[in-house]
Structure formats: structure tokens, C-alpha cells
Amino acid sequence: MQRHFTVPANFEEAIAKALADYKLSLNDSKELAKCVLALSDFFITQPDGQTPWHETWAQVAYLCYYLPLNAARLRAVIGEGEKRGFFQGLEDVYDFGAGLATASLSLSESQNLKYTLIERATEPQRLIEKYFSFFKSQEWIRAIGSSQIKNPKKSLALFSYSLTELSDLPSWAYECEALMIAEPSTQQDGRKLMELRAKLLEKGFHVWAPCTHEGPCPLLTQSKTDWCHDRIHFDAPKWFLSMEEQLPMKNRTLTTSYLLMRKSKPEAIAAARVVGDTLKEKGKDRQMICRGSDREFLAWMHKFKIQQEIPRGTLIEIPEGLQKVSNELRVQQEINIL
């Protein structure tokens, strides 16, 4: 039932080709790890600094580390959108702050759309065009305004780890039919995204995922610390594991906070989404769920001898007639996963 993702073969081949031009291979784990640590240190010491794309070590770090991890996260988000039919009727994608085009690359695996990548640095374009030849139908621009959105009613504004530096969406994004936003799963970025959700609802957008409702977000309104984020499992290839042995960061599971919203309304879905990991407590196990404006938990009382651990991010059916005690729904039968 857990969602597992790895590095697609065509991504791996493209990364290997690019590394060869740096006189490196996927098996040079120590040298690759040095580049990753250098970029990590850069972001720690200069959190508001622009990505140093002109540096070889930054390019290598993105290719061998950040691209595989972020692609896995984004494929999970895209998969949730595809389950709801989120991408149907769209034709154009505007990928803001595209970087190495990870989001558009991942989306192009399953969606035949036209991609416009907005990125100030020129190095990512060179890398993508030279090594990722399977990525077709793309155009690179350095900046964008409303006049460049050709057909707003069929356009998707895509923001992948690019909103964290902005106070709000750029004005042209509000004109698009659809929004796909993925951000780091930190408390600060996650709560900022929940606040943006409320603003977008006021402006006439509708939530397609992860929420199954359009009421106030209970994690925002009923808690000062909670934030919504998804979790998947990352099945790293051997070369990635060897590189990771040289790093303090381990990535067996990956998290992200995301929103999929459109001006058109989705079909109603009678479901809740599991938004928390299992909490082991005395006499019961609990998992937070979201299906409306109340902050709720499923509670498996040990006395009923029902053991069930549902993957975070999963859509479930809530049985009728569950006993509710405070914010807990007491489970006496196995929950149906949709």
C-alpha cells in the first residue's frame, strides 16, 4: 500500500551522460558527495542566495542528488492529480523558477503538454537540452508577464520549490486555469501554503488535491504548529546509496507540501485523506485525517484487536456510524482504502 518511487532509467542515463563531461561517473560516490555537501553548505550559509548554477559542483549536485529526489516527490504529486483527472483539458505549462526543469520533466513522462520554462540562469537550459533529449516541446524564457500566457483557460502555472522566496504568486499565475504548487515540507513553508490555499479559494479557485473539501483548513485554524505534508518511500539505486553513505542526510522517505487547484470545480469525492503518521499511544493507535474543517483522528482501540496502518497521503472511506469521542473517530472495523 505504500507508494514507492525510484529514479527512472531515462533520467539515470541522462545524469550519467552529463557526469561523463565532468570526468565523473555514477560510481564516483565520494566526489559526488563532495559536490552535494558544497551546495548544501551554500544553502545553509546563504539561505536567500541565488543557486550558483555557474559552479560545476552545483551542477553536479543538482544532477545526481536534488534532481532524483525532487523528481520522486513530484511524481507522487502528479500521480495524485492524475487520479482526480486534474490535468485533463490543459495544453500549456508555465514552469516558474524551473531550475533543472525537474517538475516539467516529471510531468512530461505522462502528460503530452507544451512546456515553457521560466529560469533566469542559462546553465540549466544547456544541461537539459544537451543531455535530456527525451524531453520534447519546451521553450525557455528568462521572465514572464501576463501578455505571454497564450491561452489562460488551458494553462497550468507550475511552481516547484520556487515560491519559498516570494510573498505571493505572481499576478499572471492568477489568470491561469490551473495551479500546481510543491514546496518544502517545513513548518514555515507548509503553513504558508495553507494560507495561500485560503486566498485562492476566495479568488474562485477550487481544491483538487490534497484536500477533499473546501472548508477552512483545520491544521491552520485549529493549530498554531501543524502543517500539511505528504510522505512517500524512495527506493534509491545502488549508486545513490553509495553516495549517500558519504552524506549526513538519509532519504528512505521523502516529504513535500503541495496544492493542486483549478478554476473549474472537481467532482465531489466522499473521502478523507490521511494526513498524519501513526501515533502509538497507551491503549490505542491514532492517525490524523482531513475531510472538513474539523481536526480529526482515526483511533484504533487496542481492545478491538484491529491493527491497521494507513500510508500518509492515502484517500480512505469513512464508515458510517463511527463513535466520535472528542476529536477521535473510534474504529471497530478495517478502513477501506480508495
Tab-separated table of C-alpha atoms in Angstrom:
chain	number	residue	atom	x	y	z
A	1	MET	CA	0.000	0.000	0.000
A	2	GLN	CA	2.955	2.325	0.473
A	3	ARG	CA	3.880	4.471	-2.521
A	4	HIS	CA	7.409	3.711	-3.706
A	5	PHE	CA	9.393	5.697	-6.280
A	6	THR	CA	12.863	5.316	-7.749
A	7	VAL	CA	14.971	7.011	-10.432
A	8	PRO	CA	13.569	6.324	-13.939
A	9	ALA	CA	16.024	4.668	-16.341
A	10	ASN	CA	15.951	7.580	-18.815
A	11	PHE	CA	16.756	10.039	-16.009
A	12	GLU	CA	19.639	7.826	-14.869
A	13	GLU	CA	21.055	7.605	-18.388
A	14	ALA	CA	20.877	11.382	-18.857
A	15	ILE	CA	22.574	12.017	-15.499
A	16	ALA	CA	25.354	9.558	-16.357
A	17	LYS	CA	25.962	11.267	-19.732
A	18	ALA	CA	26.169	14.679	-18.087
A	19	LEU	CA	28.560	13.465	-15.377
A	20	ALA	CA	30.871	12.000	-18.016
A	21	ASP	CA	31.540	15.521	-19.307
A	22	TYR	CA	32.733	16.428	-15.807
A	23	LYS	CA	35.048	13.371	-15.883
A	24	LEU	CA	32.782	11.692	-13.323
A	25	SER	CA	30.528	8.633	-13.219
A	26	LEU	CA	27.640	7.468	-11.062
A	27	ASN	CA	30.127	5.259	-9.197
A	28	ASP	CA	32.313	8.176	-8.044
A	29	SER	CA	30.378	8.348	-4.783
A	30	LYS	CA	32.932	10.364	-2.788
A	31	GLU	CA	33.357	13.036	-5.449
A	32	LEU	CA	29.604	13.314	-5.980
A	33	ALA	CA	29.034	13.597	-2.230
A	34	LYS	CA	31.582	16.443	-2.002
A	35	CYS	CA	29.559	18.410	-4.547
A	36	VAL	CA	26.308	17.752	-2.685
A	37	LEU	CA	27.839	18.881	0.612
A	38	ALA	CA	29.222	22.023	-1.030
A	39	LEU	CA	25.779	23.010	-2.336
A	40	SER	CA	24.119	22.090	0.961
A	41	ASP	CA	26.604	24.285	2.832
A	42	PHE	CA	25.934	27.110	0.389
A	43	PHE	CA	22.184	26.984	1.071
A	44	ILE	CA	22.777	26.844	4.837
A	45	THR	CA	25.110	29.861	4.868
A	46	GLN	CA	23.193	31.797	2.193
A	47	PRO	CA	19.537	30.757	2.527
A	48	ASP	CA	18.373	33.675	0.379
A	49	GLY	CA	21.181	33.385	-2.165
A	50	GLN	CA	20.627	32.544	-5.819
A	51	THR	CA	21.583	29.000	-6.811
A	52	PRO	CA	25.230	29.155	-8.018
A	53	TRP	CA	24.488	27.491	-11.350
A	54	HIS	CA	27.804	28.721	-12.781
A	55	GLU	CA	29.695	26.443	-10.366
A	56	THR	CA	30.477	22.926	-11.576
A	57	TRP	CA	29.882	21.458	-8.109
A	58	ALA	CA	26.372	22.964	-8.034
A	59	GLN	CA	25.510	21.457	-11.415
A	60	VAL	CA	26.799	18.038	-10.348
A	61	ALA	CA	24.903	18.220	-7.034
A	62	TYR	CA	21.629	19.029	-8.763
A	63	LEU	CA	22.078	16.294	-11.348
A	64	CYS	CA	22.985	13.430	-9.031
A	65	TYR	CA	21.112	14.361	-5.833
A	66	TYR	CA	18.403	17.024	-5.981
A	67	LEU	CA	17.004	16.005	-9.377
A	68	PRO	CA	16.345	12.349	-8.387
A	69	LEU	CA	14.850	13.264	-5.002
A	70	ASN	CA	12.635	16.081	-6.243
A	71	ALA	CA	11.514	14.040	-9.252
A	72	ALA	CA	10.266	11.312	-6.898
A	73	ARG	CA	8.363	13.847	-4.809
A	74	LEU	CA	6.827	15.451	-7.871
A	75	ARG	CA	5.852	12.158	-9.476
A	76	ALA	CA	3.864	11.421	-6.333
A	77	VAL	CA	2.072	14.787	-6.563
A	78	ILE	CA	1.410	14.277	-10.270
A	79	GLY	CA	0.032	10.814	-9.538
A	80	GLU	CA	-2.494	12.252	-7.084
A	81	GLY	CA	-3.534	14.780	-9.718
A	82	GLU	CA	-3.950	12.093	-12.365
A	83	LYS	CA	-6.252	10.091	-10.069
A	84	ARG	CA	-8.598	13.100	-9.982
A	85	GLY	CA	-8.262	13.995	-13.683
A	86	PHE	CA	-6.571	17.257	-12.739
A	87	PHE	CA	-4.585	17.645	-15.992
A	88	GLN	CA	-7.473	16.996	-18.381
A	89	GLY	CA	-8.132	19.830	-20.837
A	90	LEU	CA	-4.827	21.585	-20.182
A	91	GLU	CA	-2.399	22.355	-23.021
A	92	ASP	CA	0.290	24.763	-21.787
A	93	VAL	CA	2.559	24.615	-18.737
A	94	TYR	CA	4.413	27.662	-17.382
A	95	ASP	CA	7.109	26.391	-15.024
A	96	PHE	CA	8.266	29.323	-12.880
A	97	GLY	CA	11.800	29.228	-11.455
A	98	ALA	CA	12.215	25.976	-13.339
A	99	GLY	CA	15.829	25.327	-12.393
A	100	LEU	CA	16.763	21.961	-13.872
A	101	ALA	CA	13.153	21.561	-15.101
A	102	THR	CA	12.543	18.718	-12.640
A	103	ALA	CA	8.801	19.355	-12.390
A	104	SER	CA	8.253	19.647	-16.130
A	105	LEU	CA	10.488	16.641	-16.821
A	106	SER	CA	8.429	14.574	-14.385
A	107	LEU	CA	5.113	15.820	-15.749
A	108	SER	CA	6.176	15.135	-19.340
A	109	GLU	CA	6.548	11.422	-18.527
A	110	SER	CA	2.765	11.073	-18.578
A	111	GLN	CA	1.335	14.367	-19.899
A	112	ASN	CA	1.781	15.483	-23.508
A	113	LEU	CA	1.756	19.250	-22.951
A	114	LYS	CA	3.694	22.293	-24.174
A	115	TYR	CA	6.247	23.442	-21.619
A	116	THR	CA	7.522	26.975	-21.114
A	117	LEU	CA	10.325	27.080	-18.562
A	118	ILE	CA	10.979	30.389	-16.812
A	119	GLU	CA	14.540	30.441	-15.452
A	120	ARG	CA	16.994	33.343	-15.169
A	121	ALA	CA	20.124	31.162	-15.243
A	122	THR	CA	21.261	29.752	-18.581
A	123	GLU	CA	23.155	26.698	-17.300
A	124	PRO	CA	20.021	24.582	-16.578
A	125	GLN	CA	18.784	25.065	-20.136
A	126	ARG	CA	22.122	23.934	-21.527
A	127	LEU	CA	22.106	20.804	-19.347
A	128	ILE	CA	18.538	19.849	-20.208
A	129	GLU	CA	18.859	20.427	-23.954
A	130	LYS	CA	22.171	18.592	-24.178
A	131	TYR	CA	21.516	15.523	-22.027
A	132	PHE	CA	17.748	15.095	-21.552
A	133	SER	CA	16.881	14.667	-25.220
A	134	PHE	CA	13.694	12.739	-24.388
A	135	PHE	CA	12.136	15.965	-23.052
A	136	LYS	CA	10.361	17.495	-26.037
A	137	SER	CA	8.101	20.521	-26.591
A	138	GLN	CA	9.916	23.006	-24.388
A	139	GLU	CA	10.719	26.698	-24.591
A	140	TRP	CA	12.980	28.626	-22.206
A	141	ILE	CA	12.432	32.258	-21.264
A	142	ARG	CA	14.105	34.474	-18.636
A	143	ALA	CA	10.999	36.319	-17.385
A	144	ILE	CA	7.247	36.241	-17.893
A	145	GLY	CA	4.274	38.575	-17.820
A	146	SER	CA	0.516	38.221	-18.338
A	147	SER	CA	0.789	39.003	-22.052
A	148	GLN	CA	2.863	35.829	-22.571
A	149	ILE	CA	0.111	33.492	-21.327
A	150	LYS	CA	-1.268	32.401	-24.695
A	151	ASN	CA	-4.452	30.665	-23.572
A	152	PRO	CA	-5.139	31.125	-19.834
A	153	LYS	CA	-8.158	28.787	-19.855
A	154	LYS	CA	-5.925	25.881	-20.889
A	155	SER	CA	-2.816	26.850	-18.922
A	156	LEU	CA	-1.150	25.400	-15.831
A	157	ALA	CA	1.060	27.624	-13.682
A	158	LEU	CA	3.645	25.353	-12.092
A	159	PHE	CA	5.722	26.293	-9.039
A	160	SER	CA	8.180	23.694	-7.765
A	161	TYR	CA	10.269	24.828	-4.786
A	162	SER	CA	10.189	28.353	-6.212
A	163	LEU	CA	7.573	30.072	-4.041
A	164	THR	CA	9.591	29.913	-0.845
A	165	GLU	CA	11.369	33.148	-1.811
A	166	LEU	CA	8.138	35.017	-2.771
A	167	SER	CA	5.469	36.630	-0.615
A	168	ASP	CA	2.721	35.809	-3.131
A	169	LEU	CA	2.070	34.236	-6.518
A	170	PRO	CA	2.987	36.482	-9.471
A	171	SER	CA	-0.071	38.182	-10.973
A	172	TRP	CA	-0.015	36.159	-14.225
A	173	ALA	CA	-0.496	32.913	-12.283
A	174	TYR	CA	-3.932	34.010	-11.060
A	175	GLU	CA	-5.051	34.249	-14.684
A	176	CYS	CA	-4.300	30.577	-15.398
A	177	GLU	CA	-6.917	27.852	-15.185
A	178	ALA	CA	-4.763	25.565	-13.017
A	179	LEU	CA	-2.075	25.790	-10.354
A	180	MET	CA	0.356	23.082	-9.283
A	181	ILE	CA	2.489	24.095	-6.309
A	182	ALA	CA	5.034	21.909	-4.498
A	183	GLU	CA	7.091	23.316	-1.654
A	184	PRO	CA	9.488	22.054	1.036
A	185	SER	CA	7.702	20.194	3.832
A	186	THR	CA	8.896	22.592	6.513
A	187	GLN	CA	6.536	24.093	9.053
A	188	GLN	CA	7.092	27.597	7.663
A	189	ASP	CA	6.555	26.683	4.002
A	190	GLY	CA	3.725	24.262	4.780
A	191	ARG	CA	1.698	26.802	6.755
A	192	LYS	CA	2.399	29.473	4.143
A	193	LEU	CA	0.910	27.122	1.540
A	194	MET	CA	-2.207	26.563	3.678
A	195	GLU	CA	-2.660	30.346	3.909
A	196	LEU	CA	-2.302	30.580	0.120
A	197	ARG	CA	-4.991	27.900	-0.227
A	198	ALA	CA	-7.441	30.108	1.661
A	199	LYS	CA	-6.608	33.095	-0.553
A	200	LEU	CA	-7.048	31.064	-3.744
A	201	LEU	CA	-10.443	29.801	-2.584
A	202	GLU	CA	-11.524	33.423	-2.057
A	203	LYS	CA	-10.414	34.199	-5.629
A	204	GLY	CA	-12.602	31.453	-7.075
A	205	PHE	CA	-10.182	28.541	-7.369
A	206	HIS	CA	-11.187	25.030	-6.285
A	207	VAL	CA	-9.064	22.437	-4.485
A	208	TRP	CA	-8.422	19.176	-6.340
A	209	ALA	CA	-5.744	17.761	-4.045
A	210	PRO	CA	-4.644	17.039	-1.419
A	211	CYS	CA	-7.867	18.317	0.185
A	212	THR	CA	-11.193	16.581	-0.395
A	213	HIS	CA	-13.119	19.636	0.897
A	214	GLU	CA	-13.065	23.413	0.520
A	215	GLY	CA	-13.721	24.406	4.114
A	216	PRO	CA	-11.178	26.164	6.323
A	217	CYS	CA	-8.026	24.074	6.787
A	218	PRO	CA	-8.196	22.610	10.323
A	219	LEU	CA	-4.411	22.348	10.540
A	220	LEU	CA	-4.260	26.118	10.049
A	221	THR	CA	-7.301	27.274	12.012
A	222	GLN	CA	-7.154	24.836	14.945
A	223	SER	CA	-3.412	24.566	15.454
A	224	LYS	CA	-0.519	27.002	15.598
A	225	THR	CA	2.082	24.362	14.750
A	226	ASP	CA	0.626	21.719	12.393
A	227	TRP	CA	1.191	21.798	8.667
A	228	CYS	CA	0.063	19.568	5.810
A	229	HIS	CA	2.641	17.422	4.028
A	230	ASP	CA	2.772	14.163	2.125
A	231	ARG	CA	5.220	11.271	2.526
A	232	ILE	CA	6.477	8.646	0.043
A	233	HIS	CA	9.167	5.956	0.033
A	234	PHE	CA	12.280	6.394	-2.103
A	235	ASP	CA	13.854	3.218	-3.484
A	236	ALA	CA	17.303	4.599	-4.213
A	237	PRO	CA	19.517	2.842	-6.804
A	238	LYS	CA	22.848	1.408	-5.641
A	239	TRP	CA	24.905	4.343	-6.882
A	240	PHE	CA	22.711	6.771	-4.936
A	241	LEU	CA	23.016	4.703	-1.758
A	242	SER	CA	26.805	4.620	-2.136
A	243	MET	CA	26.886	8.404	-2.488
A	244	GLU	CA	24.525	8.784	0.460
A	245	GLU	CA	26.885	6.799	2.685
A	246	GLN	CA	29.232	9.791	2.441
A	247	LEU	CA	26.479	12.232	3.482
A	248	PRO	CA	24.820	13.054	6.808
A	249	MET	CA	21.383	13.143	5.092
A	250	LYS	CA	19.449	9.917	4.509
A	251	ASN	CA	16.402	9.723	2.247
A	252	ARG	CA	14.470	6.495	2.669
A	253	THR	CA	11.251	8.510	2.826
A	254	LEU	CA	10.591	11.898	1.225
A	255	THR	CA	8.080	14.577	2.154
A	256	THR	CA	6.580	17.565	0.359
A	257	SER	CA	3.742	20.048	0.804
A	258	TYR	CA	1.608	20.651	-2.264
A	259	LEU	CA	-1.564	22.126	-3.737
A	260	LEU	CA	-3.431	21.300	-6.952
A	261	MET	CA	-6.110	23.905	-7.707
A	262	ARG	CA	-8.199	24.901	-10.718
A	263	LYS	CA	-10.881	27.446	-11.573
A	264	SER	CA	-13.115	24.581	-12.674
A	265	LYS	CA	-14.662	22.501	-9.934
A	266	PRO	CA	-13.740	18.814	-9.448
A	267	GLU	CA	-16.271	16.057	-8.996
A	268	ALA	CA	-17.209	15.707	-5.351
A	269	ILE	CA	-15.488	12.849	-3.600
A	270	ALA	CA	-16.822	11.249	-0.423
A	271	ALA	CA	-13.444	10.540	1.091
A	272	ALA	CA	-10.983	11.627	3.716
A	273	ARG	CA	-7.231	11.878	3.317
A	274	VAL	CA	-4.819	10.527	5.909
A	275	VAL	CA	-2.544	13.452	6.772
A	276	GLY	CA	-0.583	12.034	9.688
A	277	ASP	CA	1.706	9.151	10.539
A	278	THR	CA	0.592	6.510	13.047
A	279	LEU	CA	0.820	7.684	16.665
A	280	LYS	CA	1.335	4.813	19.106
A	281	GLU	CA	-0.361	5.651	22.412
A	282	LYS	CA	-1.449	3.787	25.518
A	283	GLY	CA	-4.486	1.716	24.633
A	284	LYS	CA	-4.812	2.963	21.052
A	285	ASP	CA	-3.177	3.933	17.761
A	286	ARG	CA	-4.172	7.209	16.086
A	287	GLN	CA	-3.800	8.804	12.665
A	288	MET	CA	-4.858	12.322	11.712
A	289	ILE	CA	-7.292	12.594	8.819
A	290	CYS	CA	-8.757	15.520	6.869
A	291	ARG	CA	-12.250	15.628	5.390
A	292	GLY	CA	-13.570	19.002	6.511
A	293	SER	CA	-12.948	21.936	8.804
A	294	ASP	CA	-12.580	19.794	11.962
A	295	ARG	CA	-9.240	18.445	13.166
A	296	GLU	CA	-9.938	14.689	13.468
A	297	PHE	CA	-8.134	11.435	14.190
A	298	LEU	CA	-8.964	7.830	13.473
A	299	ALA	CA	-8.446	5.843	16.676
A	300	TRP	CA	-7.856	2.073	16.720
A	301	MET	CA	-8.584	0.970	20.280
A	302	HIS	CA	-6.352	-1.961	21.184
A	303	LYS	CA	-9.282	-3.723	22.902
A	304	PHE	CA	-10.942	-4.224	19.488
A	305	LYS	CA	-7.803	-6.023	18.232
A	306	ILE	CA	-7.823	-4.286	14.843
A	307	GLN	CA	-4.376	-3.364	13.551
A	308	GLN	CA	-4.170	-1.126	10.511
A	309	GLU	CA	-1.535	1.398	9.500
A	310	ILE	CA	-2.551	3.546	6.544
A	311	PRO	CA	0.107	5.298	4.436
A	312	ARG	CA	0.176	9.056	4.830
A	313	GLY	CA	-1.491	10.793	1.867
A	314	THR	CA	-3.931	7.936	1.195
A	315	LEU	CA	-7.603	8.539	0.406
A	316	ILE	CA	-9.965	6.476	2.556
A	317	GLU	CA	-13.659	5.836	3.032
A	318	ILE	CA	-15.025	6.661	6.487
A	319	PRO	CA	-17.624	4.096	7.634
A	320	GLU	CA	-20.958	5.469	8.791
A	321	GLY	CA	-21.819	5.363	12.468
A	322	LEU	CA	-18.314	5.571	13.917
A	323	GLN	CA	-18.368	6.587	17.566
A	324	LYS	CA	-16.874	10.063	17.987
A	325	VAL	CA	-15.176	10.942	21.241
A	326	SER	CA	-13.766	14.462	21.321
A	327	ASN	CA	-11.732	14.654	18.064
A	328	GLU	CA	-11.413	10.870	17.684
A	329	LEU	CA	-13.371	8.518	15.429
A	330	ARG	CA	-13.227	5.109	17.160
A	331	VAL	CA	-12.524	2.393	14.561
A	332	GLN	CA	-14.149	-1.037	15.033
A	333	GLN	CA	-13.637	-2.389	11.509
A	334	GLU	CA	-10.894	-2.176	8.892
A	335	ILE	CA	-10.905	1.117	6.986
A	336	ASN	CA	-11.448	0.875	3.211
A	337	ILE	CA	-8.605	2.429	1.191
A	338	LEU	CA	-9.702	4.043	-2.073
